[in-house]
Structure formats: structure tokens, C-alpha cells
XYZ file of C-alpha atoms in Angstrom:
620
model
C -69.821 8.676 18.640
C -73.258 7.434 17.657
C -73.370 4.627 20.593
C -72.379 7.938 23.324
C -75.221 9.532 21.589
C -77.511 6.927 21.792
C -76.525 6.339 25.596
C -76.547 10.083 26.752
C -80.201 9.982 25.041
C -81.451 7.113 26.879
C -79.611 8.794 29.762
C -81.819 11.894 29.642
C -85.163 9.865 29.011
C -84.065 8.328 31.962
C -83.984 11.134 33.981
C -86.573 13.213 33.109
C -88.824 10.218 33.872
C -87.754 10.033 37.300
C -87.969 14.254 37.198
C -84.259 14.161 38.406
C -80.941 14.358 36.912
C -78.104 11.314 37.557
C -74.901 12.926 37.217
C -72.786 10.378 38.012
C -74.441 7.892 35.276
C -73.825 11.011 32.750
C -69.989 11.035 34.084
C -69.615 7.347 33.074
C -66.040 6.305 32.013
C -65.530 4.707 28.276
C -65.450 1.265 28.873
C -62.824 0.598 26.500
C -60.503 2.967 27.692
C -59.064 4.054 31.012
C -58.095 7.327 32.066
C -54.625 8.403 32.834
C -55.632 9.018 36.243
C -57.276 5.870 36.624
C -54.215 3.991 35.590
C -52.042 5.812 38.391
C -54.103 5.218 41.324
C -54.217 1.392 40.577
C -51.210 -0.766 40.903
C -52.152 -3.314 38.595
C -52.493 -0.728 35.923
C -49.448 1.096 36.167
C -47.507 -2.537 36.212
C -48.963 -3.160 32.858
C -48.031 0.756 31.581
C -44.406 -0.219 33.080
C -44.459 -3.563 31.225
C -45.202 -1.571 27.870
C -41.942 0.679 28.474
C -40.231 -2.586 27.477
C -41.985 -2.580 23.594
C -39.001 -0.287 22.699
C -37.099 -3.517 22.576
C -38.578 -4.695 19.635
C -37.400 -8.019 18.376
C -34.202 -7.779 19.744
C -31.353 -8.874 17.589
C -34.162 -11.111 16.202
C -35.116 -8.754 13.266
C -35.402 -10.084 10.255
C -32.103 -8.055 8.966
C -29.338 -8.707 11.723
C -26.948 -6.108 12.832
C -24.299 -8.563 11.549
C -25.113 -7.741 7.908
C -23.925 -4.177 8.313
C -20.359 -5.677 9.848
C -17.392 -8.331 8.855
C -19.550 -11.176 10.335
C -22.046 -11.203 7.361
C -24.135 -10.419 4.254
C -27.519 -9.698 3.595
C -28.808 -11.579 1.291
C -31.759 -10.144 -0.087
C -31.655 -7.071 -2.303
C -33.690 -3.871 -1.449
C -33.563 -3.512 1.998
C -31.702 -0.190 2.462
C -28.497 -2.060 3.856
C -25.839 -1.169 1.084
C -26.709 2.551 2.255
C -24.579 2.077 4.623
C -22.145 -0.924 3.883
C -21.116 0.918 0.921
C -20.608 4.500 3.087
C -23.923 6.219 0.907
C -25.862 7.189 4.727
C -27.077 10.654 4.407
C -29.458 12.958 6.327
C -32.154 12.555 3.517
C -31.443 8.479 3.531
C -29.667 7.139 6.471
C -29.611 3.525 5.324
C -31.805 0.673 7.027
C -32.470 1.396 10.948
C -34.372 -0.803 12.483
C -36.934 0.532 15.203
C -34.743 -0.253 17.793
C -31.808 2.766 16.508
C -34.599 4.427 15.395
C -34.766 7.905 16.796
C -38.496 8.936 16.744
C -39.078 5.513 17.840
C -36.171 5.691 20.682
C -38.125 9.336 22.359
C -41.590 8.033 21.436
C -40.066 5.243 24.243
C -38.412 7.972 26.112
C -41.695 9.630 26.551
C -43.461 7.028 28.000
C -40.742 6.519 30.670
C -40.860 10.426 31.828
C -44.614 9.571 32.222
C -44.410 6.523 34.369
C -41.295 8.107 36.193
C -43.393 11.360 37.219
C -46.493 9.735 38.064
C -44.512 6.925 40.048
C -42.231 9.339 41.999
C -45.790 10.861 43.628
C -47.627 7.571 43.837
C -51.141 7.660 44.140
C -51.078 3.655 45.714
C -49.864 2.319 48.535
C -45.939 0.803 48.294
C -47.212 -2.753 49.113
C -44.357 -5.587 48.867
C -42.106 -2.422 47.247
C -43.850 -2.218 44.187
C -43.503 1.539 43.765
C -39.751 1.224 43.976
C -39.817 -1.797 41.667
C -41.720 0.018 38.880
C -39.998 3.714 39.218
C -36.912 1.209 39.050
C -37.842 -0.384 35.768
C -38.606 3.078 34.187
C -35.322 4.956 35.430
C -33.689 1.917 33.825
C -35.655 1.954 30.453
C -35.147 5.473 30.040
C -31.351 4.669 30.441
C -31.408 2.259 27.918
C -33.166 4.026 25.535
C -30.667 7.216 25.875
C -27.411 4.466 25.597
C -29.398 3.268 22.518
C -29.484 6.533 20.919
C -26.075 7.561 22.768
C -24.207 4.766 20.955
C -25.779 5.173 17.636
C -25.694 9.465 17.287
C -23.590 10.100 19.685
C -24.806 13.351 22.245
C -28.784 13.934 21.714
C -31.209 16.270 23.607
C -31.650 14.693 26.937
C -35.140 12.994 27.512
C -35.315 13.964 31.169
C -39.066 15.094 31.789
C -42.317 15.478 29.622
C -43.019 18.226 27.223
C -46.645 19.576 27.342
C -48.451 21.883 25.248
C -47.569 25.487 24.837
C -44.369 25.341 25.750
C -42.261 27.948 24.665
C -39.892 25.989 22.494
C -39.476 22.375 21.232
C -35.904 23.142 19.830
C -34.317 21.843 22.537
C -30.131 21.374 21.438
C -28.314 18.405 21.845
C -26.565 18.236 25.314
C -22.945 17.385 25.275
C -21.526 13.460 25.179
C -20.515 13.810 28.831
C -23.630 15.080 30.424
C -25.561 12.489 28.329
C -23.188 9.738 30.152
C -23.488 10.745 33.429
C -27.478 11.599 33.450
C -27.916 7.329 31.984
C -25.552 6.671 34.595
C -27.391 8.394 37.117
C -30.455 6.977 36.372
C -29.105 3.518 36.420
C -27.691 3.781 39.675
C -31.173 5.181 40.537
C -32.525 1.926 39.106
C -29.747 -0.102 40.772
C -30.717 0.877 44.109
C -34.655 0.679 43.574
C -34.389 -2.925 42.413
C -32.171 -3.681 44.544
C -34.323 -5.768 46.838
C -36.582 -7.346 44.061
C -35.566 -10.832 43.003
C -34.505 -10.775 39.087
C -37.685 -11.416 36.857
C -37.243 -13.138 33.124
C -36.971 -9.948 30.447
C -37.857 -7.278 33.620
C -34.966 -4.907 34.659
C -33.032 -5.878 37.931
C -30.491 -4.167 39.951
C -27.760 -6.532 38.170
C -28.901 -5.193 34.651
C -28.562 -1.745 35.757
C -25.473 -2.624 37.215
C -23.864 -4.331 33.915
C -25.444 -1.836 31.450
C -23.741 0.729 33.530
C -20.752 -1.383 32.894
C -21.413 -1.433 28.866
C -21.828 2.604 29.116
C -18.619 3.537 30.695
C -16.488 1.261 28.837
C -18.004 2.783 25.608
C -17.375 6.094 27.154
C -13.710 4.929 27.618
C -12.783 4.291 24.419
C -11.039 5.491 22.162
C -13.717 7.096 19.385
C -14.812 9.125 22.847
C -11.711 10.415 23.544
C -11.251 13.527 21.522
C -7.453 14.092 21.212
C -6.802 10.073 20.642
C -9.703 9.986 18.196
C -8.708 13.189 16.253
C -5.413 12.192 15.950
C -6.834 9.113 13.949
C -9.440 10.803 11.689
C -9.197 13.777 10.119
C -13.002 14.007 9.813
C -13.508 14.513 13.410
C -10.157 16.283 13.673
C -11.985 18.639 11.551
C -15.734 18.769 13.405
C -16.517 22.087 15.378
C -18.614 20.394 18.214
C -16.243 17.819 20.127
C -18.298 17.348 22.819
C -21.000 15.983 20.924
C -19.229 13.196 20.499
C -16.475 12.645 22.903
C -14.916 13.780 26.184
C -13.058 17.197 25.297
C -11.111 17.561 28.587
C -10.286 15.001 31.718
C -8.315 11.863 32.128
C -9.334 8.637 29.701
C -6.875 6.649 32.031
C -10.036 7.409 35.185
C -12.670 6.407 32.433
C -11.388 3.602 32.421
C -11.091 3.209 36.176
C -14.590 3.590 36.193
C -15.655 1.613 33.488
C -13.449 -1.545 35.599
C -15.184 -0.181 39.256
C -18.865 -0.949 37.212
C -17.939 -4.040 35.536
C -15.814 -5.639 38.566
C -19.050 -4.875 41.158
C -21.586 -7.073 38.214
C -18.583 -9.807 38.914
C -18.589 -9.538 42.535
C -22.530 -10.035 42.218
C -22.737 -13.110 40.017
C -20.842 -16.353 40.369
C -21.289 -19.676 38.265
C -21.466 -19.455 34.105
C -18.904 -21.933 34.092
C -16.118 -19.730 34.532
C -14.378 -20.993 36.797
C -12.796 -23.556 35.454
C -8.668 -23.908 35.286
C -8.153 -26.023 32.142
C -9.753 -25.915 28.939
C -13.426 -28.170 28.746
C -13.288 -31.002 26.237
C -14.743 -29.636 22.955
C -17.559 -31.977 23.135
C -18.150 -30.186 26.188
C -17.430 -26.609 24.931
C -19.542 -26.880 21.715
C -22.208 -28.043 24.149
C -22.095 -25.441 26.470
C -21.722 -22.350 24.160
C -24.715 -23.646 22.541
C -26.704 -24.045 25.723
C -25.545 -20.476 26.420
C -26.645 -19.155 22.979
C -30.269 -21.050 23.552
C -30.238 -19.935 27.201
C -31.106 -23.498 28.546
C -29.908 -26.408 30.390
C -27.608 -23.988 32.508
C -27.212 -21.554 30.107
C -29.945 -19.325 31.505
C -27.538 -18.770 33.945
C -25.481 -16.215 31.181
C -28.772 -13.800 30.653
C -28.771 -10.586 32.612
C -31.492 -8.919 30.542
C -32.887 -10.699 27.846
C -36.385 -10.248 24.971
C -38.253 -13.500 25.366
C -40.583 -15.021 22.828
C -43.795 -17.457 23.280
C -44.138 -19.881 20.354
C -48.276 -19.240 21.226
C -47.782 -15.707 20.950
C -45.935 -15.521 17.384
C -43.652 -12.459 16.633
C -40.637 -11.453 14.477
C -38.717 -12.799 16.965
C -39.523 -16.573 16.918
C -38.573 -16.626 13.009
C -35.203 -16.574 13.142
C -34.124 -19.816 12.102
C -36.716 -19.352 8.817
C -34.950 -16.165 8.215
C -31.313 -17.520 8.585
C -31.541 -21.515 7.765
C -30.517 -23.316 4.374
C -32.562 -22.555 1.780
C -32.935 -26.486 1.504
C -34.578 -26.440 4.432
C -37.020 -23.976 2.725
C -35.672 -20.976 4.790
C -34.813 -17.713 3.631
C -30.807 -17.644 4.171
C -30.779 -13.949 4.924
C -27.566 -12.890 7.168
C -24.913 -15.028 5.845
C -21.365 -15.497 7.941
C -18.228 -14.415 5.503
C -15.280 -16.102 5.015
C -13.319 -13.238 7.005
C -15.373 -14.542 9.956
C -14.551 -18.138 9.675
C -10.946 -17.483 9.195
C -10.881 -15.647 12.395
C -11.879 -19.135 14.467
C -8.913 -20.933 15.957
C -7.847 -24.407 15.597
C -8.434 -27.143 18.225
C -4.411 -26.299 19.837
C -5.498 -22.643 20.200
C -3.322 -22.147 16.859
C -4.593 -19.661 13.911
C -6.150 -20.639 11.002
C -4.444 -20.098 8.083
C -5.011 -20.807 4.232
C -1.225 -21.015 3.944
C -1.115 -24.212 5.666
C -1.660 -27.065 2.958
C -3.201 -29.114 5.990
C -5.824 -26.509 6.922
C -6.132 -25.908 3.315
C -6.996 -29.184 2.434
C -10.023 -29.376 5.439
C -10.830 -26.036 6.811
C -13.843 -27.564 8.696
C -12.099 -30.069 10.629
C -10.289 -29.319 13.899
C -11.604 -26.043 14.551
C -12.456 -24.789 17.989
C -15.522 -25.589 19.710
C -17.527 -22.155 19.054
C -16.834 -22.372 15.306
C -19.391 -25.966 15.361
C -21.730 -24.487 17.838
C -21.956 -21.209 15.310
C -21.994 -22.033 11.651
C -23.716 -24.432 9.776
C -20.755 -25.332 6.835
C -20.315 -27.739 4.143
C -20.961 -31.647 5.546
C -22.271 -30.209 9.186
C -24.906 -32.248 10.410
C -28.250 -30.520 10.867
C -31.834 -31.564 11.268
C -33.649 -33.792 8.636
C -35.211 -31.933 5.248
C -38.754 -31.755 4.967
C -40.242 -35.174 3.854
C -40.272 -34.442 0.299
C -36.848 -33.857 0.680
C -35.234 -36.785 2.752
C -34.329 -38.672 -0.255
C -31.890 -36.215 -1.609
C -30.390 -35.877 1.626
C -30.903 -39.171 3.966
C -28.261 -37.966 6.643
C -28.886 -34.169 6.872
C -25.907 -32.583 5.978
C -25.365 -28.931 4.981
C -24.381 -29.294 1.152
C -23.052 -26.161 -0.273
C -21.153 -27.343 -2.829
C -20.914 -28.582 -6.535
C -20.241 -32.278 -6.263
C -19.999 -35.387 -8.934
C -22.381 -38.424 -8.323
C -23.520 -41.330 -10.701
C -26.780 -41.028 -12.705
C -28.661 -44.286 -13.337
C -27.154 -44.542 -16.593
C -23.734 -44.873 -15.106
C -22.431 -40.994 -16.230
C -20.862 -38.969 -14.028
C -23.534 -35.707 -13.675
C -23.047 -32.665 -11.404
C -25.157 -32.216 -8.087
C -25.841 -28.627 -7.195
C -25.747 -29.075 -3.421
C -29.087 -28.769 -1.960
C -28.372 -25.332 0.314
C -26.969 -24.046 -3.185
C -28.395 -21.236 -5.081
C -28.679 -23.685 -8.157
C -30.447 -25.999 -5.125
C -33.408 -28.440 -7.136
C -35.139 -27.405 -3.521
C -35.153 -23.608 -3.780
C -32.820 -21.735 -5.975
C -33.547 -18.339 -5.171
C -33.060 -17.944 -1.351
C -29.447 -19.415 -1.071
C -26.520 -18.352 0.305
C -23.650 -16.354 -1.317
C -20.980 -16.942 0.982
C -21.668 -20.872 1.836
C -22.096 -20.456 4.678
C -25.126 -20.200 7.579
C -25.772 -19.135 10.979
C -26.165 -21.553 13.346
C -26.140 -19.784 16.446
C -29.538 -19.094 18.100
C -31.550 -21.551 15.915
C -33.792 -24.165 17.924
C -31.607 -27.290 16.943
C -34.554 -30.035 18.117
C -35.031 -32.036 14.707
C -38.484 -31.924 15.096
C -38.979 -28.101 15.159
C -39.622 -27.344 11.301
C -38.114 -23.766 11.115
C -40.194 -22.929 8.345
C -43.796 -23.077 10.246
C -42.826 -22.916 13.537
C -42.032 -20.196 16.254
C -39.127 -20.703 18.152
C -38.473 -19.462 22.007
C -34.994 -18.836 22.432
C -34.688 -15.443 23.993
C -31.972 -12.444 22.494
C -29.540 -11.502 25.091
C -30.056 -7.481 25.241
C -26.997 -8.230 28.119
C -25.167 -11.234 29.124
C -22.828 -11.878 31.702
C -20.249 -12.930 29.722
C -20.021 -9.221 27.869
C -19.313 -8.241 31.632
C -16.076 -9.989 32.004
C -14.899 -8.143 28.412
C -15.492 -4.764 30.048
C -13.627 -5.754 33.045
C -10.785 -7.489 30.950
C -10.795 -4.767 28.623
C -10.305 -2.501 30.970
C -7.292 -3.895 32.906
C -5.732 -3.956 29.825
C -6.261 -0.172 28.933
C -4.612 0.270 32.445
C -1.612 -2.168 31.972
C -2.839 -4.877 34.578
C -2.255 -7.446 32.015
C -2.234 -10.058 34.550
C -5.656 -9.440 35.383
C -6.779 -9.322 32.244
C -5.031 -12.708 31.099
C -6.885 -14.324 33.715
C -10.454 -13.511 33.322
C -10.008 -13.845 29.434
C -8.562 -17.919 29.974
C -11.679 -18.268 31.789
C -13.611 -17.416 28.997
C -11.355 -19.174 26.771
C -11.266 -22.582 29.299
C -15.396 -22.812 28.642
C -14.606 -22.643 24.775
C -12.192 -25.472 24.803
C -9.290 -23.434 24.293
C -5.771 -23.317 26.180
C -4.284 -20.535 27.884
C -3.131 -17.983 26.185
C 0.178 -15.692 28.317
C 0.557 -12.782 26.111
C 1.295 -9.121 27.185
C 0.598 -5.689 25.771
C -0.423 -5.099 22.322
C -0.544 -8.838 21.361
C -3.062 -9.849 24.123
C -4.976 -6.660 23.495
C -5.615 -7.833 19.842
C -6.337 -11.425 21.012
C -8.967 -9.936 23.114
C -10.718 -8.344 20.204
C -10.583 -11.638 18.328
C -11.932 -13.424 21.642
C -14.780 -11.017 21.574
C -15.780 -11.311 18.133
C -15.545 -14.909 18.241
C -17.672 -15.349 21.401
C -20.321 -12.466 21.097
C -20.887 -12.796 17.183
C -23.966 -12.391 16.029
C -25.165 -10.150 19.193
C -24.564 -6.905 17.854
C -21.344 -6.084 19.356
C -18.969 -6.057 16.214
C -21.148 -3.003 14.697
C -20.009 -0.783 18.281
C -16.924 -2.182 19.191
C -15.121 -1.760 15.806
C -15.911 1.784 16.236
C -15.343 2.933 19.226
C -12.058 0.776 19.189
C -11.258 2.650 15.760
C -10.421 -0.195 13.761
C -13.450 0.242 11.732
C -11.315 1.273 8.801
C -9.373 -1.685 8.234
C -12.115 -4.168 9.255
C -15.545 -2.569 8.339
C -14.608 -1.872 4.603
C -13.078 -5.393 3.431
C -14.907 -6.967 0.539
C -17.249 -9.604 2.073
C -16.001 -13.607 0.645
C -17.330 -17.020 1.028
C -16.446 -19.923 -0.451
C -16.479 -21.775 -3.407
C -16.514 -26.051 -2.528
C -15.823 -28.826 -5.335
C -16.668 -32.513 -4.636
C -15.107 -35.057 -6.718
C -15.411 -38.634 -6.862
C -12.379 -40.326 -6.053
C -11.330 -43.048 -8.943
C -13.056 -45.979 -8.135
C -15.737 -44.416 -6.170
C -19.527 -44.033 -6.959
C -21.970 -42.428 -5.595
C -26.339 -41.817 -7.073
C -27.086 -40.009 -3.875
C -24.149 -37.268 -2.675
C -23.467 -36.997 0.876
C -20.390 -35.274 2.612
C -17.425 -38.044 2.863
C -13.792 -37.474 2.256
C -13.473 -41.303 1.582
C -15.277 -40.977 -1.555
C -14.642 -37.329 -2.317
C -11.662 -35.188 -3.047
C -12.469 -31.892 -2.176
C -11.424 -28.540 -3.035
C -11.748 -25.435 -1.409
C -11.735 -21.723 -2.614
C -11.915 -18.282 -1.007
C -13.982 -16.438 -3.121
C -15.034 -12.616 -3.198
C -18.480 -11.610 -3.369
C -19.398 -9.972 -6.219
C -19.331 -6.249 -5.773
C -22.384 -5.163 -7.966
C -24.194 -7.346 -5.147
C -22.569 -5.262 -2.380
C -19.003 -3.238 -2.928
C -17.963 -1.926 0.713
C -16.498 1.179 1.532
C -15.646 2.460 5.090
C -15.308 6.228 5.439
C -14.763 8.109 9.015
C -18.563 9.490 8.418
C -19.721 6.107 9.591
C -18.718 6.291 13.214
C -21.947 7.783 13.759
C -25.142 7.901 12.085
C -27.096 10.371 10.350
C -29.350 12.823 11.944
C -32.015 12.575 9.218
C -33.247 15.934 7.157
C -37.017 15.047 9.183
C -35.193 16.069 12.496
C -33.024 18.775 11.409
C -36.434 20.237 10.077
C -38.124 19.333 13.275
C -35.227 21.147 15.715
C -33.176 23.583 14.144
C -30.851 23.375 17.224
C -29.782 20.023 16.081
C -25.883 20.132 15.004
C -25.308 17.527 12.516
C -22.429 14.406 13.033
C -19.222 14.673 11.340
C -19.144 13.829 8.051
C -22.624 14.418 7.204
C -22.396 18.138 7.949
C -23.059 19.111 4.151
């Protein structure tokens, strides 16, 4: 304020030297700031207000508490970070549990409200439409504000539609919550609007494109199709919402779920028709050299992988963020990372064999080495007892020459000759760090920059999150032929999936292939937050989302005969033993109740909007 004084002084010395008065200097703009009208009239600026539509995104999957942690794939943990709210059923309007900003609503129509604005200003444009960049920008906005509704959509179920601006003076900001269909068909609309404005724009890395409209549309009608959204199916399996007032909020109270799920195959079949490649094409299974390679190439989106992305978040190693962290926030605690979203053992169980067999405890073979034989995902995902990883830290090499996970208790010879116990190094008794270890055994590798010269711990890493990949695509499309009994179809496109993992053909029919499709799914999206939706709106939340999370408890012992000063992983020294073990429940004890189909509309926004009707469950 001083400095404007100063300057509108000088100003008028100026001018009454001169005996005349310079209105135009007087009317000079701020030159840190730029007026909204300004930023409309210039193309360059209202790119850059279009790119910021996309800081809604946040991290991605990439935050430092993963999606996972509130599911069957994994545990937090870390205590005090709001996530047993909800594992253990305790969400409530005054405390919903963790949300990160990306399901958070204020944060969601904070992003919905810059959209309106770019969409207004863009559909009267006050620049010329050179090289079609109007269309490409009112194209990106029409699809953020689609995303941001399915974001809010699939987390709350119906919400007030975000459709224009609100100004001052208006005579009411209580606007009600529209019902679950019209919310559906206005993101559709909008991403058909998108569709067709991007539709002669080459795709740009982490930009919208007409494809990503195209296979979010996909993702939002199979949702829409499912079960949880289909009132008399989904009342007839939980008496909570058999019991809520307002249906539509949630779900489709009238018309056919059979022509949902016509549409939802229409959307995902014309992404198909659009994109060719990913490796699915293939009509035997890839060697699982090749597999592991190529799932993990997908995962890092490189070396043809890119190839899976539809819309992705991408991170600059120069530019650090959240984002880039996510092997220090995952990796071994003997690597000096923080081990924070641990897979469970009901995850790892769920992995195949090599033969496309299950796995089963049962079997004194399997039993005796889980790790070995497993299908190709299960290497390219998990870091597990003896898997070979990068090399420790220098001050560490000498406990651990080979770099091998070690998350066991093992027996190895102390210079005295005496057998002594080893905590493994990745251990939360590890003589590295014994705070930040796993409590399942386990670790995520999936997404972590696997060059053994990238130090996790001080370095940013620039794999990108897949917001949408292809590959989800072909599970709308395959699990919507099944809904509508063309299981021949469906077996088809899901051996194509299962050919890139290594695995054989599977010729099941019915209910059987339906649940191997779920398993498929879990197996080949974990870790991208699609367990959290699709055990809900599938409804088998209740016996998958409230099992007791388990890991496992490993025992090295030296075979007779057999010494070793320095452990390493080897089964011709060691006799090992394995056993499932339950996490303890005063860590985390989880309960599932129907309440948790949908979150919380907090007490803030109830106070905010008294039109706001409350989810089921929570009503009280």
C-alpha cells in the first residue's frame, strides 16, 4: 500500500509540473498481478489458468498415505494419521477419517469453481481460435469439471451440481444435492463435450484428450452400473440403505441396470476401438521373464509402457513434490525409508502360481516356499523376504553384500563360533532403523524407480500415477459382457490381459469367471486406487473390507553343518519357516459396516447448506 502511495504521489508531482493530468499513468495495472480480464483476452494466459485446473490432482495416488491402506491390499504404518477412522467403521460427520485433498470436498468445488470460470469466459472468447486453441482449452475444462464431479460422485455419492459460478448477492447458497442420475448424465455430458472439443488435438503428457474423456466416461458408467447404484439390488443387500429415505441420492431408483450396462460396454468398447498396441494382443501367455518385465515397464510408464497411460500426474525430479517420494515413503526401512503402506498377507495369497493354479497354505509345497513360483505380477509388485533389490547405503553394504529384502529372524555365527540371532535388516528390531519397519513383512514394490543408483531416501523420482490407464478400459468392457452374459467376450479380452502377465487361459463361465475377474483386477490394478471403489460398488465390501489385516512371521535356521557370520537369503544353508500372522488389533482392529459405502458429509457442510441430506448410515 505504501509503494501505490508513494507512486500515485510522484504521479501527481508529475503532473502538476507539466500543469496536466496523465490518466492513463494513474490507471496503471499492478505489476504483479493481472486482471481477470487481462487473462481472457490473451491466449497465453488463459492456457496457463487452464493448466492450473489440473492442481486438483494433487499428488495423485502418490500421497504419502495410499488409498491402499484404507483396503485389503495394505496397512498404514504410522500411527496418528486419521486412517483407523475409517478402517475400523468410526467416520462421522464431525470426523470423517483421513481424506486426502483429492476426496476432499471443499477442495473438489474450490476446483469446480475454477472450471465454471474458464468454461464461461472460454465459451465467449475474447482471442482469436488460432490452431483450435479455444476448443482445446474449453475442452480441458469441460473435462476437469467432469472429473472433479466423478471424484466427488464416487466418494458421496449425488452432490449439488457445480454447473456455473455463484456471485455475490445471490439469493441463496443452499443449493440441495441433485439426484445420482442427473449427476451421471451432466459428467457425461460434459465429457462428451470434451470428447468432441479435443477431438482434433494430438494427446499431450498429463493434459486431457478426447481418449481420456472417452475412457473416464467409460469408468463413470460402469460405476453407475453396478450394483451399490442399483437401488432394488443394493437394498436387497443392506438393510442400511434398504432403510434410507433419499434413493436417488445414491442410486438409480427406476430404469433398466441391464441398459446401464449396455452403455457402460458402448463407452468402454469405442476407447478399444481407438487404441491398439499395450501388448494385448498376444495369443499365448509371455514368458515370466518377459511378463515381470513388462508389468513393471507398465507400472514405471517406460520402455513401451507409456503406451498404457491415458491420463496420467507427472513429476520432475528438478521440481520436487510429494509425488517423487514415494519409494522413501514405501521402501525397507533398511534402506532408510519410511515403510508406510504395507501389502497384507490376504493380498499375497490372492497371487497365482506360475500354472495359473491358486495359492494355497494347505499345500505343504507352497507352504514350504511361498515366494517361489508365483506369477509374474507378484515379483514385479512386492518386495518379500530374499527379493533382490538395490544395494544399502554404503554404511550398510556390509550387512547386506547382495541386497536382499531380509524380513526375517535368522541364525548366523558370531566370531566366537555361537550361534546368535540376526534381526533381518528391513525388521522392526533392524540394527539400521528399528522404528520405521514393516508389520506385515512385506513392501511395495510397484511404482518405485528400481535403477540401483537412485537413493530413494534423497532423491525425487519421475514415474508418473496413472489417474487412467488403458488397461482399466478393457475391465469395464470385460466387466460388462459379463453383467450381460456374453461370457465369450469377456473370456477373451480378460486372457489378453492375463497372456501379458504370464498366465494361461483361463475358460470359465458365469459366476466362476465373474469372481476370477475381480481377482484379475485386484491383482493387476493394485495399488491404483481401484480396490477402495470396486469392493463397493460390487458389494463385497463386507466380506473383504473388514478382515483383520496379516503378514508374516519368517524363521531362518542354519541347516546342521552350515555356517554363516554374514546372513543372506539361501535355502541351501537355511531351513525356513513360514507363518501367517495377524496384526495386532490395538494397532488397527477392522470393522466393515454398510455406513462405509459412502462417506461422510462433514458437520462444516451440513452447517454451511442446510439442504444437504446426509448418506446412509451417518444420518444421526
Amino acid at each position: 500500500m505504501m509503494k501505490n502511495i508513494k507512486y500515485l504521489g510522484l504521479g501527481l508531482a508529475i503532473s502538476f509540473l507539466n500543469l496536466s493530468c496523465d490518466e492513463e499513468f494513474l490507471n496503471t495495472q499492478p505489476l504483479g498481478e493481472v486482471s481477470e480480464s487481462a487473462v481472457w483476452a490473451d491466449a497465453g494466459l488463459a492456457e496457463a489458468f487452464v493448466t492450473d485446473l489440473y492442481t486438483g490432482l494433487g499428488q495423485g495416488g502418490f500421497s504419502e498415505q495410499a488409498l491402499a491402506s484404507l483396503t485389503d491390499e495394505a496397512i498404514f504404518t504410522h500411527p496418528g494419521r486419521n486412517i483407523t477412522t475409517v478402517t475400523e467403521a468410526r467416520s462421522n460427520p464431525q470426523n470423517p477419517g483421513w481424506l486426502d485433498g483429492t476426496r476432499n470436498w471443499p477442495n473438489m468445488y474450490n476446483s469446480l469453481r475454477a472450471t465454471n470460470i474458464a468454461i464461461e469466459n472460454l465459451t465467449d472468447p475474447q482471442f482469436p481460435n488460432d490452431g483450435g486453441i479455444v476448443d482445446r482449452l474449453l475442452g480441458e475444462a469441460h473435462f476437469m469439471r467432469a472429473y472433479y464431479h466423478h471424484q466427488l460422485l464416487r466418494n458421496f455419492g449425488a452432490v449439488p451440481i457445480a454447473d456455473r459460478t455463484f456471485t455475490l448477492g445471490e439469493e441463496t447458497y443452499a443449493v440441495p444435492r441433485n439426484t445420482y442420475e442427473e449427476v451421471v448424465n451432466f459428467i457425461v455430458a460434459d465429457l462428451d463435450k470434451a470428447a468432441d472439443l479435443l477431438s482434433e488435438h494430438d494427446p499431450a503428457r498429463g493434459r486431457a484428450s478426447e481418449i481420456a474423456a472417452l475412457a473416464l466416461k467409460s469408468r463413470v458408467l460402469i460405476y453407475a452400473a453396478s450394483d451399490l447404484h442399483d437401488m432394488p439390488t443394493a437394498s436387497a443387500n443392506s438393510d442400511v440403505i434398504a432403510g434410507y429415505q433419499n434413493k436417488e441420492l445414491i442410486g438409480y431408483t427406476s430404469g433398466s441396470q441391464t441398459e446401464r450396462y449396455q452403455k457402460a460396454l458402448d463407452a468402454a468398447k469405442a476407447v478399444l476401438d481407438m487404441a491398439s498396441g499395450n501388448m494385448l494382443d498376444l495369443t499365448e501367455p509371455l514368458s515370466p521373464e518377459e511378463a515381470t518385465q513388462t508389468y513393471i515397464n507398465n507400472s514405471l510408464s517406460r520402455n513401451g509402457g507409456e503406451n498404457e497411460m491415458i491420463f496420467g500426474r507427472y513429476f520432475l525430479s528438478q521440481k520436487p513434490e510429494t509425488g517423487g517420494r514415494h519409494g522413501l515413503h514405501n521402501g525397507p526401512n533398511g534402506y532408510n525409508n519410511w515403510a508406510g503402506n504395507t501389502p497384507v498377507q490376504l493380498l499375497i495369497d490372492d497371487y497365482q502360481m506360475m500354472d495359473g493354479s491358486d495359492f494355497n497354505w494347505d499345500n505343504e509345497e507352497h507352504a514350504s516356499a511361498p515366494y517361489e513360483d508365483r506369477e509374474p505380477r507378484f515379483y514385479a509388485t512386492f518386495l518379500y523376504e530374499g527379493a533382490p533389490w538395490k544395494p544399502r547405503s554404503p554404511a550398510n553394504q556390509a550387512r547386506d553384500p547382495l541386497g536382499q529384502i531380509q524380513t526375517g529372524t535368522y541364525e548366523v555365527v558370531n566370531a566366537q563360533g555361537e550361534k546368535v540371532t540376526h534381526f533381518g535388516l528391513d525388521t522392526r528390531n533392524s540394527p539400521i532403523e528399528d522404528w520405521n519397519g514393516s508389520y506385515t513383512g512385506y513392501y511395495l514394490r510397484k511404482f518405485i524407480e528400481p535403477d540401483p543408483n537412485f537413493v530413494d531416501q534423497n532423491t525425487w523420482q519421475e514415474i508418473p500415477w496413472p489417474h487412467i490407464r488403458f488397461t482399466e478400459v478393457v475391465f469395464n468392457y470385460v466387466e460388462a459382457n459379463i453383467a450381460l452374459g456374453n461370457d465369450e467376450e469377456a473370456r477373451n479380452w480378460l486372457n489378453k490381459i492375463r497372456f501379458r502377465a504370464g498366465l494361461p487361459a483361463v475358460t470359465a463361465s458365469g459366476e466362476e469367471l465373474w469372481n476370477i475377474f475381480i481377482n484379475e483386477k485386484r491383482k493387476e490394478m493394485v495399488h491404483e486406487e481401484q480396490r477402495y471403489y470396486d469392493a463397493r460398488r460390487w458389494m463385497i465390501a463386507p466380506e473383504t473390507q473388514g478382515r483383520q489385516p496379516n503378514g508374516i512371521s519368517i524363521v531362518g535356521t542354519l541347516k546342521p553343518g552350515k555356517e554363516l557370520s554374514i546372513y543372506r537369503y539361501d535355502p541351501e544353508f537355511y531351513d525356513y519357516s513360514y507363518e501367517v500372522i495377524e496384526i495386532d488389533p490395538g494397532k488397527e482392529n477392522r470393522l466393515w459396516l454398510d455406513k462405509m459405502y459412502w462417506m461422510p458429509i462433514s458437520f462444516d457442510e451440513s452447517q454451511r447448506n442446510e439442504n444437504l441430506i446426509q448418506n446412509p448410515g451417518y444420518e444421526d
